[in-house]
Amino acid sequence: MEKIATICVYCGCGCGLVLHVEDGRVVGASPSSAHPVSRGRLCVKGWLAADFVHHPDRLKTPLVRRGERMARVSWDEALSLSAKRLREIREESGPDSLAILTSAKGTNEENYLLAKLARAALGTNNVDHVARLCHAPSVAGLGIALGSGAMTNPIRSLLSSDAILVTGSNTTEQHPLVAATILEAQAQGATLIVADPRRTQMAELADIHLAPRLGTDVAWTNGMLNLIIGRGLIDEDFINERTEGFSALKELALRYTPAAVERITGIPPADLEKAAAAFGEAPRAAVVYAMGTTQHSSGTDNVLALANLVLATGNVGRDGTGIYPLRGHQNVQGACDMGALPIFYSGYQKVEDPAARRKMEAAWGTDLPATPGLTAVEMMEAAEEGRIRGMIISGENPMISYPDRGQVIRALRSLDFLAVADIFPTETTALADVVLPVASFAEKDGTFTSTERRIQRVRRAVTPPGEARPEVEVAAELLRRFSVTADYASPEEVMAEISSVTPSYGGVSSRRLGISGLSWPCPSPDHPGTEILHQGSFPIGRARFYAVEQQHLPEDLDYPLFLTTGRSLFHFHTGTMTRRTHLLDRERPKATVDINPADAAALGVRSGTMVVVESATGSLDIEARLTAEVPMGTVYIPFHFAEAPANQLTTRTLDPTSKIPGLKRTPVRIRRAEG
Ligand code: SF4
């Protein structure tokens, strides 16, 4: 049996695992004991990470729509047709009538080439990916405050923390190896503060649980700051030497008294005081957050408020401190790093910066567009309006993951041409004109960059099924069909190009990555990588405080409850892989709507009752589950399930800065289903 060391395909923890290969088939996965994150452990999804690889549903041949049916064709025909249709649309309607959605499940090399395809071949900055729906507020907010949107410290740095504030993160289910590290730190004496409207397992285990009303994160964070200032627990030396803008923040924070915060959030003043004291008095404190913080129409403000908290207490740039935006997909950090974003080239070099543009034009040998592109949800709106007519979607399934499913259907049906690359048939491939079968993580070489900025090698263990190909080859073929040079003999050669144009990856090469990888910034071949950011200085010189106010949250009497969405331990994103993993699907085979027993009693609903959940955008028939995990007034639906898609209910209300939709707070009402 051959053993191939690679990286888990699921969450952003980036655990190292070993694929066991026998007779050309992956027969199992086990943890890598030498790996610095997993340290010989994996969560249940990691242990079962390879179970879908040989599933009979795998896409094996390129397909082209012929009327109502899909016909098998050669790669040459599928790619020639794709290039022809994209070129025709560009000639008729201009380059900005085209768009590409890349995949956070793809490698860095794949994301880089797809972003290059959008810019250098199609001539548009309309390129984005799932980060828009998860951590766009981190890229924006932490970028504004600290000069970098990434996690400041490695996961294991939490072991040195004296207090850890976890907010908007169901960590034991979504990032189990981060949760294990946090709980290890707690066992060593760190105080665990969890702020979450739901009583998640993490909240159960916390020393202090704050349960704010949905959407009131800015208020309680400002309230903690109010108490920290009042108790003299700010780090004045740090504020004076390394930051700017504190006086305006202080003035604002003074208005967020415990009593005012209680009125907005429902958090009792005594709990807020305990949390503020634990965080403010800790010599080393850290903030960990995820999509419960970012997926709001105030997502960027929520992130800025948390950044204020760590800066005011001087908790940046040291072991045990820092701010940890936990990335959901294994390579969502890398896809952002690679410039699969409408305003950045790789390494967050702005497309509007003439010097950056000239550099990329020289590297790619063609003129590049200067206008920022559309974000993912904006692309869907443009498609429905006919402003975008042609699209490539790589490994994403917006039919399940994007807000307002009805609008997504209208948008994708409005396109004149849609090509979708994936490993399995999905609700989105069903609408495609061309379907491109691509390799899974076990069938390709390349790199992923984990949530802690660790660039790691993904290794090919088996050959792709049928005619499926790694997407690096597919993107390179398409680039050549648009006369853009793309003569890469391997993903290593793509990484060589990435490091030549991306300062933070300047010293990265496949040869250097070994078992532990390298953390960016790694600017030169002799640089050891950077595990802790902002130790001596910030990329923007001084870090910046931003005084952010709590948004007013209007009540809607027609929709008196609030829906929040999330993930289950046993499933990943739209379920294309985990729902084809028998043991995982057996554990969580269907969606339910979680309702507080008091709300359920008022509605006349029991566990198992079929209910109709209605919002302004749609309705959903779903089985009720009664649980005190959700507070009164809030209901919860996991979003993995195509047969009960939560995005039939969610809306496209966007955060004005990051353009993330407010998936975590949708006004809804519930009634018993007829019959
Ligand atoms: Fe994979 Fe995340 Fe589980 Fe690690 S914690 S094994 S990366 S799903």
XYZ file of C-alpha atoms and ligand atoms in Angstrom:
683
model
C 0.000 0.000 0.000
C 1.354 3.407 -0.991
C 1.015 6.367 1.372
C 0.755 9.872 -0.054
C 0.998 12.880 2.263
C -1.460 15.621 1.325
C -3.904 18.142 2.813
C -7.528 17.657 3.888
C -10.060 18.823 1.321
C -12.565 20.339 3.743
C -12.187 23.205 6.220
C -9.542 25.903 6.417
C -7.631 24.294 9.300
C -5.419 22.701 6.650
C -4.797 19.407 8.434
C -2.161 17.137 6.974
C -3.398 13.693 6.102
C -2.078 10.561 4.441
C -3.987 8.909 1.617
C -3.618 5.135 1.448
C -3.514 3.870 -2.121
C -3.879 0.300 -3.303
C -4.189 -0.836 -6.926
C -4.721 2.734 -8.118
C -7.547 3.425 -5.666
C -7.618 5.505 -2.499
C -8.716 3.084 0.200
C -8.441 5.303 3.265
C -7.080 8.389 4.977
C -5.229 8.795 8.254
C -3.681 11.719 10.116
C -0.136 12.887 9.602
C 1.612 12.800 12.984
C 4.369 15.139 11.768
C 1.977 17.817 10.595
C 2.096 21.018 12.702
C -1.691 21.584 12.705
C -3.233 18.137 12.853
C -0.483 16.683 15.082
C -1.733 13.144 14.508
C -5.412 14.041 14.719
C -8.250 14.551 12.236
C -11.936 15.284 12.656
C -14.560 12.889 11.332
C -14.608 14.591 7.923
C -10.831 14.307 7.665
C -10.857 10.582 8.408
C -13.459 10.148 5.659
C -11.958 12.726 3.280
C -11.260 10.216 0.538
C -14.559 8.331 0.580
C -16.131 10.284 -2.283
C -13.116 10.056 -4.610
C -14.227 6.906 -6.460
C -17.973 7.542 -6.150
C -19.855 6.352 -9.263
C -21.432 9.805 -9.705
C -18.078 11.378 -10.642
C -18.145 13.405 -13.855
C -15.887 11.580 -16.307
C -16.456 13.132 -19.735
C -16.947 16.682 -21.014
C -20.599 17.361 -21.774
C -22.243 19.840 -24.129
C -25.902 20.807 -24.122
C -27.845 19.684 -27.174
C -31.377 20.929 -26.545
C -32.701 19.311 -23.379
C -29.965 16.677 -23.074
C -26.254 16.729 -22.441
C -24.042 14.980 -25.025
C -20.611 13.524 -24.374
C -17.919 15.274 -26.384
C -14.130 15.439 -26.544
C -12.159 17.927 -24.468
C -11.184 19.675 -27.677
C -14.813 20.185 -28.663
C -15.865 21.347 -25.187
C -13.018 23.837 -24.867
C -13.279 25.095 -28.455
C -17.001 25.674 -28.021
C -16.408 27.463 -24.691
C -13.728 29.735 -26.181
C -15.864 30.450 -29.256
C -18.982 31.393 -27.283
C -17.039 33.548 -24.811
C -15.270 35.337 -27.674
C -18.550 35.943 -29.527
C -20.206 37.418 -26.429
C -17.164 39.610 -25.778
C -17.287 40.928 -29.350
C -21.018 41.644 -29.111
C -21.246 43.060 -25.578
C -17.715 43.842 -24.415
C -15.398 42.065 -21.953
C -17.397 43.055 -18.876
C -20.286 40.945 -20.137
C -18.209 37.929 -19.046
C -17.362 36.651 -15.553
C -15.595 33.806 -13.763
C -16.362 32.315 -10.365
C -13.355 30.337 -9.161
C -13.303 27.737 -6.413
C -11.939 27.820 -2.874
C -11.715 24.028 -3.241
C -9.269 24.542 -6.108
C -5.523 24.858 -5.643
C -3.619 28.134 -5.628
C -2.329 27.343 -9.090
C -5.858 26.752 -10.401
C -7.163 29.968 -8.862
C -4.242 31.981 -10.190
C -4.768 30.694 -13.739
C -8.528 31.260 -13.634
C -7.976 34.853 -12.418
C -5.432 35.238 -15.235
C -7.994 33.813 -17.671
C -10.531 36.458 -16.597
C -8.099 39.363 -16.846
C -5.629 38.484 -19.561
C -7.878 36.412 -21.855
C -11.442 37.651 -21.352
C -10.342 41.200 -20.480
C -12.453 41.677 -17.333
C -11.923 41.961 -13.584
C -15.244 40.162 -13.074
C -13.667 37.366 -11.062
C -14.679 36.339 -7.576
C -15.263 33.261 -5.438
C -16.889 32.012 -2.273
C -14.825 34.315 -0.021
C -17.435 36.906 -0.980
C -19.901 34.852 1.039
C -17.628 34.166 4.000
C -14.639 36.390 4.719
C -14.885 39.381 2.378
C -15.495 41.520 5.513
C -12.212 40.212 6.972
C -10.306 41.096 3.802
C -11.913 44.556 3.905
C -12.059 45.210 7.667
C -8.721 43.793 8.781
C -7.162 45.256 5.637
C -8.365 48.722 6.695
C -7.444 48.324 10.377
C -4.225 46.283 10.259
C -3.145 46.395 6.621
C -3.733 42.665 6.094
C -6.977 40.700 5.975
C -5.434 37.428 7.126
C -5.205 35.567 10.419
C -2.415 37.167 12.436
C -1.109 34.091 14.282
C -0.864 30.344 13.714
C -3.512 28.144 15.329
C -1.073 26.704 17.859
C -0.347 30.227 19.155
C -3.710 29.941 20.957
C -2.019 27.514 23.336
C -0.165 30.522 24.783
C -3.329 32.617 25.275
C -4.648 33.570 28.708
C -8.089 34.511 27.363
C -9.764 33.550 24.092
C -12.887 35.277 22.805
C -14.696 33.096 20.264
C -17.535 34.765 18.419
C -19.716 33.798 15.491
C -17.951 30.457 15.306
C -19.472 27.036 15.932
C -15.863 25.910 16.264
C -16.280 22.320 17.422
C -18.398 21.598 14.330
C -16.793 23.842 11.716
C -13.099 23.963 12.619
C -12.718 20.985 14.940
C -8.924 21.111 15.109
C -9.004 24.799 16.076
C -11.606 23.926 18.709
C -9.330 21.182 20.028
C -6.510 23.715 20.383
C -8.779 26.238 22.125
C -10.014 23.606 24.560
C -6.418 22.529 25.202
C -5.607 26.158 26.045
C -8.653 26.314 28.325
C -7.515 23.142 30.095
C -4.178 24.874 30.700
C -5.939 27.815 32.356
C -7.060 30.170 29.584
C -10.502 31.741 30.058
C -12.855 30.887 27.209
C -15.431 33.546 26.353
C -17.983 32.619 23.673
C -20.353 35.153 22.152
C -23.044 33.414 20.119
C -26.828 33.728 20.016
C -27.015 29.920 19.824
C -26.026 27.684 22.712
C -23.549 25.723 20.618
C -21.249 23.075 22.054
C -18.563 25.765 22.232
C -20.940 27.973 24.234
C -21.705 25.045 26.571
C -17.991 24.607 27.213
C -17.272 28.318 27.704
C -16.369 29.924 31.018
C -18.488 32.916 29.974
C -21.261 32.727 27.364
C -22.631 35.959 25.965
C -25.843 35.367 23.998
C -26.490 38.554 22.026
C -29.505 39.055 19.790
C -28.709 38.344 16.154
C -27.059 41.286 14.431
C -25.941 43.167 17.552
C -22.223 42.313 17.497
C -20.980 45.879 17.198
C -22.941 46.861 20.310
C -21.548 44.207 22.657
C -18.010 44.572 21.286
C -18.151 48.329 21.838
C -19.612 47.578 25.262
C -16.635 45.390 26.179
C -14.367 48.210 25.062
C -16.338 50.665 27.218
C -15.661 48.531 30.296
C -12.027 47.869 29.375
C -11.433 51.615 29.038
C -13.316 52.279 32.280
C -11.202 49.782 34.210
C -7.955 51.185 32.847
C -7.163 47.936 31.013
C -6.186 49.449 27.664
C -2.541 49.226 26.546
C -1.638 52.908 26.345
C 1.946 52.330 25.185
C 0.764 50.168 22.291
C -1.976 52.649 21.380
C 0.441 55.592 21.436
C 3.295 53.904 19.605
C 1.531 51.758 17.021
C -1.979 53.044 16.298
C -4.023 56.082 15.307
C -7.634 57.159 15.788
C -8.142 56.048 19.389
C -9.664 59.250 20.730
C -12.660 59.062 18.344
C -13.160 55.413 19.277
C -12.975 56.202 22.985
C -15.619 58.901 22.623
C -17.911 56.414 20.853
C -17.252 53.544 23.275
C -18.230 55.691 26.263
C -21.810 55.690 24.935
C -21.965 51.868 24.933
C -22.594 51.498 28.655
C -23.592 48.061 29.982
C -27.183 49.248 30.350
C -27.274 50.570 26.776
C -25.722 47.348 25.502
C -28.285 45.267 27.377
C -31.127 47.175 25.714
C -29.700 46.419 22.257
C -28.268 42.947 22.738
C -30.079 41.412 25.686
C -26.735 40.612 27.373
C -26.947 41.130 31.159
C -24.430 43.766 32.349
C -22.840 41.314 34.803
C -21.959 38.918 31.977
C -20.526 41.698 29.850
C -18.441 42.872 32.818
C -17.073 39.365 33.411
C -16.133 39.043 29.747
C -14.498 42.483 29.606
C -12.498 41.830 32.764
C -11.310 38.406 31.570
C -10.261 39.749 28.183
C -8.820 43.054 29.412
C -6.844 41.597 32.322
C -5.323 38.745 30.309
C -1.635 39.299 29.540
C -2.251 37.575 26.203
C -5.728 37.535 24.697
C -6.946 36.434 21.274
C -10.130 36.828 19.230
C -11.364 33.951 17.070
C -14.301 34.518 14.735
C -16.019 33.028 11.702
C -19.096 33.490 9.571
C -21.426 34.327 12.444
C -19.496 37.591 12.540
C -19.025 38.242 8.854
C -22.262 37.115 7.159
C -24.177 40.239 8.093
C -25.084 43.420 6.292
C -22.785 44.995 8.922
C -20.062 42.344 8.417
C -17.193 44.798 7.914
C -18.262 46.862 10.941
C -18.369 43.687 13.046
C -14.778 42.887 12.035
C -13.614 46.464 12.641
C -15.133 46.402 16.136
C -13.202 43.206 16.957
C -10.010 44.726 15.542
C -10.563 47.723 17.854
C -10.730 45.336 20.809
C -7.414 43.603 20.092
C -5.656 46.868 19.232
C -6.881 48.746 22.320
C -5.565 45.957 24.537
C -2.278 45.635 22.629
C -3.056 42.053 21.696
C -1.304 41.967 18.335
C 2.111 40.819 17.201
C 2.883 38.410 20.049
C 2.484 34.694 20.658
C -0.881 33.999 22.322
C -2.491 37.195 21.022
C -4.028 38.122 17.683
C -7.157 37.937 15.612
C -8.194 34.701 13.907
C -10.737 34.860 11.063
C -11.404 31.132 10.567
C -11.716 30.339 6.866
C -14.387 27.852 5.893
C -12.898 26.182 2.810
C -9.455 24.625 2.782
C -8.195 27.101 0.182
C -10.340 30.180 0.553
C -7.304 32.019 1.914
C -5.288 30.903 -1.109
C -7.999 31.852 -3.606
C -7.977 35.374 -2.113
C -4.165 35.430 -2.153
C -4.200 34.432 -5.835
C -6.301 37.421 -6.876
C -9.592 35.598 -7.460
C -11.174 38.861 -6.333
C -12.502 41.713 -8.479
C -10.203 44.407 -7.079
C -6.911 42.578 -6.519
C -4.241 40.727 -8.443
C -2.376 38.065 -6.478
C -0.911 39.267 -3.190
C -3.616 41.972 -2.829
C -2.009 44.224 -5.451
C -4.781 46.577 -6.545
C -6.017 46.420 -10.143
C -6.524 50.190 -9.943
C -2.841 50.758 -9.087
C -1.118 51.645 -12.395
C 2.253 50.287 -11.211
C 0.738 46.935 -10.227
C -1.156 46.782 -13.510
C 1.963 47.542 -15.568
C 3.813 44.771 -13.730
C 1.079 42.209 -14.421
C 0.769 43.350 -18.048
C 4.501 42.759 -18.507
C 4.279 39.323 -16.868
C 1.212 38.210 -18.822
C 2.137 39.909 -22.096
C -1.148 41.721 -22.649
C -3.087 44.855 -21.694
C -5.268 44.460 -18.599
C -8.535 46.151 -17.556
C -8.231 48.910 -14.944
C -11.816 49.005 -13.659
C -12.654 46.832 -10.636
C -15.002 43.985 -11.461
C -18.290 42.867 -9.981
C -18.539 40.810 -6.818
C -20.218 37.393 -6.807
C -23.737 38.470 -5.829
C -23.495 41.529 -8.093
C -22.596 39.154 -10.951
C -25.850 37.262 -10.393
C -27.822 40.509 -10.456
C -25.989 41.593 -13.635
C -26.728 38.216 -15.238
C -30.443 38.553 -14.536
C -30.382 42.040 -16.048
C -28.485 40.863 -19.156
C -25.333 42.827 -18.361
C -23.400 39.599 -17.884
C -24.062 37.093 -20.673
C -21.302 34.512 -20.354
C -19.893 32.852 -17.247
C -17.469 30.157 -16.166
C -18.141 28.623 -12.748
C -15.418 26.450 -11.314
C -16.339 24.058 -8.499
C -19.015 26.271 -6.978
C -22.673 25.504 -6.568
C -24.401 28.879 -6.250
C -27.772 27.202 -6.656
C -27.394 26.083 -3.030
C -24.839 28.446 -1.522
C -25.835 31.891 -2.815
C -28.618 33.927 -1.238
C -32.066 34.142 -2.832
C -32.132 30.928 -4.833
C -35.000 32.143 -6.988
C -32.849 35.002 -8.200
C -29.861 32.680 -8.814
C -32.047 30.457 -11.000
C -33.279 33.457 -12.988
C -29.708 34.752 -13.327
C -28.133 31.506 -14.530
C -31.031 30.833 -16.924
C -30.588 34.328 -18.379
C -26.996 33.650 -19.435
C -26.272 33.060 -23.106
C -23.431 30.750 -22.165
C -22.516 28.946 -18.941
C -19.584 26.537 -18.503
C -19.277 24.716 -15.178
C -16.265 22.696 -14.042
C -16.848 20.259 -11.199
C -16.165 16.773 -9.928
C -19.848 15.811 -9.472
C -23.123 16.778 -11.138
C -24.704 19.580 -9.093
C -27.772 21.778 -9.188
C -25.537 24.288 -11.041
C -24.084 21.885 -13.645
C -27.723 21.070 -14.461
C -28.064 24.574 -15.945
C -24.750 24.561 -17.850
C -24.176 24.634 -21.602
C -20.796 22.940 -21.126
C -19.765 20.729 -18.197
C -16.044 20.160 -17.660
C -15.067 17.131 -15.504
C -12.109 17.985 -13.309
C -9.798 16.223 -10.862
C -10.513 15.984 -7.135
C -7.945 16.923 -4.478
C -6.636 13.334 -4.497
C -5.918 13.457 -8.218
C -3.841 16.598 -8.649
C -0.686 18.354 -7.544
C -0.512 21.921 -6.323
C -0.824 23.935 -3.139
C -3.506 25.044 -0.696
C -3.095 27.945 1.745
C -4.790 27.295 5.059
C -6.582 29.718 7.337
C -3.290 30.401 9.158
C -1.573 31.465 5.877
C 0.258 28.158 5.657
C 1.031 27.261 2.043
C 1.076 23.482 1.764
C 1.517 20.852 -0.901
C -1.373 18.872 -2.282
C -0.157 15.660 -3.882
C -1.649 13.485 -6.571
C -2.357 10.014 -5.181
C -4.409 8.487 -8.019
C -5.367 9.326 -11.588
C -8.633 11.189 -12.250
C -11.575 9.048 -13.424
C -12.353 8.748 -17.131
C -11.281 11.839 -18.989
C -11.375 14.200 -15.980
C -8.362 16.532 -15.824
C -6.736 18.830 -13.265
C -8.115 22.324 -13.702
C -4.635 23.771 -14.119
C -4.545 22.002 -17.494
C -8.052 23.142 -18.375
C -7.357 26.801 -17.542
C -4.042 26.711 -19.425
C -5.777 25.256 -22.500
C -8.371 28.031 -22.403
C -5.659 30.685 -21.980
C -3.906 29.367 -25.084
C -7.160 29.476 -27.035
C -7.208 33.210 -26.286
C -3.568 33.520 -27.428
C -2.244 34.117 -23.898
C 1.036 32.316 -23.216
C 0.425 29.431 -20.813
C 3.102 26.825 -21.448
C 3.232 25.235 -18.019
C 4.682 21.758 -17.829
C 3.443 21.316 -14.239
C 1.769 23.148 -11.317
C 5.301 23.846 -10.021
C 5.848 26.067 -13.051
C 2.622 27.921 -12.291
C 3.868 28.465 -8.719
C 7.140 29.795 -10.130
C 5.128 32.419 -12.044
C 3.019 33.189 -8.949
C 6.113 33.780 -6.820
C 7.645 35.983 -9.523
C 4.685 38.414 -9.463
C 3.453 38.087 -5.858
C 5.710 39.670 -3.211
C 4.231 37.740 -0.262
C 4.814 34.422 -2.126
C 8.198 35.553 -3.529
C 10.193 32.868 -1.742
C 7.704 30.042 -2.215
C 8.502 27.056 -4.379
C 7.062 23.550 -4.280
C 10.533 22.240 -3.384
C 10.644 24.331 -0.186
C 7.238 23.390 1.197
C 8.056 19.999 2.764
C 5.601 18.557 5.305
C 5.007 21.777 7.279
C 4.642 24.246 4.415
C 5.538 27.926 4.672
C 3.515 30.828 6.063
C 3.328 33.996 4.015
C 4.728 36.627 3.812
C 7.718 34.715 2.516
C 9.296 37.302 0.237
C 12.554 35.581 -0.782
C 13.971 32.082 -1.257
C 16.019 32.356 1.942
C 13.110 33.725 4.052
C 11.732 31.271 6.663
C 8.129 32.505 6.301
C 6.163 34.547 8.848
C 4.061 32.796 11.457
C 3.086 35.898 13.475
C 2.162 39.084 11.629
C 2.614 42.693 12.781
C 5.401 41.965 15.276
C 7.333 45.183 14.744
C 5.130 47.174 12.420
C 1.950 47.051 10.371
C 1.968 47.031 6.546
C 0.158 50.388 6.750
C 2.591 51.856 9.304
C 0.235 52.504 12.208
C -2.850 50.364 12.765
C -6.108 52.297 12.598
C -9.028 52.384 14.987
C -12.419 52.882 13.347
C -15.302 54.025 15.501
C -18.209 51.880 14.303
C -21.787 52.272 15.444
C -24.350 49.510 15.909
C -26.773 49.518 12.958
C -30.433 50.115 13.698
C -32.272 46.810 13.175
C -35.867 47.493 12.115
C -38.542 45.008 13.161
C -40.848 43.481 10.548
C -44.183 42.466 12.056
C -44.950 40.236 9.044
C -41.804 38.205 9.706
C -41.384 38.129 13.494
C -38.662 35.435 13.693
C -35.058 35.547 12.502
C -33.473 32.736 10.507
C -29.787 32.050 10.885
C -27.957 29.465 8.787
C -24.841 27.371 9.276
C -23.110 24.050 8.864
C -23.180 20.648 10.492
C -20.110 18.757 11.696
C -20.903 15.997 9.206
C -21.302 18.071 6.068
C -19.391 20.573 4.041
C -20.815 23.500 2.133
C -23.359 22.369 -0.491
C -22.834 18.719 0.363
C -21.542 17.614 -3.045
C -18.788 15.559 -1.374
C -20.064 14.819 2.137
C -23.539 13.781 1.023
C -21.795 11.181 -1.124
C -19.820 9.949 1.901
C -21.999 7.222 3.369
C -20.968 7.490 7.027
C -21.303 11.280 7.072
C -24.686 11.316 5.364
C -25.888 8.550 7.665
C -25.136 10.774 10.674
C -26.973 13.796 9.276
C -29.232 12.697 6.420
C -31.671 15.614 6.290
C -32.232 19.249 7.096
C -34.394 20.426 9.974
C -35.318 23.838 11.236
C -34.284 24.311 14.868
C -36.973 26.119 16.886
C -36.913 27.090 20.540
C -39.546 25.059 22.482
C -41.315 28.226 23.650
C -41.688 29.495 20.081
C -42.734 26.017 18.973
C -45.446 25.855 21.629
C -46.841 29.183 20.425
C -46.853 27.837 16.857
C -48.362 24.473 17.860
C -45.338 22.645 16.496
C -43.518 19.563 17.824
C -40.258 17.906 16.814
C -40.950 16.125 13.526
C -43.836 18.427 12.513
C -43.551 19.642 8.909
C -43.593 23.429 8.821
C -43.440 26.113 6.169
C -40.796 28.772 6.733
C -41.502 31.934 4.750
C -39.385 35.008 4.083
C -39.690 37.958 1.730
C -37.904 35.945 -0.991
C -39.459 32.487 -0.766
C -40.728 29.618 1.320
C -39.436 26.222 2.403
C -41.179 23.073 3.636
C -39.002 21.518 6.316
C -39.212 19.333 9.415
C -39.061 21.073 12.808
C -36.600 20.132 15.554
C -37.228 21.592 18.980
C -34.104 22.640 20.849
C -33.055 25.208 23.404
C -29.800 25.621 21.428
C -31.592 28.453 19.631
C -32.969 31.341 21.684
C -36.575 32.469 21.456
C -37.163 34.470 18.297
C -34.382 32.755 16.342
C -34.557 29.668 14.126
C -31.680 27.813 12.498
C -31.328 25.780 9.266
C -28.106 24.130 8.008
C -27.576 25.043 4.368
C -26.102 21.812 2.932
C -29.317 20.171 1.801
C -30.533 20.503 -1.782
C -33.906 19.012 -0.859
C -34.461 21.807 1.712
C -32.278 24.665 0.508
C -32.034 27.426 3.098
C -31.142 29.875 0.325
C -34.755 29.822 -0.814
C -35.262 32.102 2.180
C -32.134 34.247 2.441
C -31.968 37.705 0.906
C -29.428 39.735 -1.051
C -29.080 42.545 1.499
C -25.376 43.379 1.142
C -22.782 44.851 3.461
C -21.943 48.113 1.647
C -18.162 47.720 1.992
C -17.470 44.030 1.423
C -20.667 43.177 -0.512
C -21.256 40.055 1.584
C -24.944 39.124 1.871
C -26.475 39.083 5.343
C -27.013 35.317 5.403
C -27.039 35.121 9.178
C -30.162 37.181 9.841
C -33.233 36.797 7.635
C -36.683 37.821 8.916
C -39.035 34.837 8.573
C -42.360 33.482 9.795
C -43.357 29.863 10.389
C -46.614 27.970 10.140
C -47.559 24.298 10.236
C -47.586 22.722 6.785
C -51.030 21.793 5.462
C -52.046 18.189 6.065
Fe -10.178 18.429 7.616
Fe -10.862 20.641 8.930
Fe -11.358 18.262 9.982
Fe -8.851 19.159 9.801
S -10.481 20.033 11.065
S -9.573 17.112 9.331
S -8.937 20.288 7.832
S -12.262 19.105 8.105
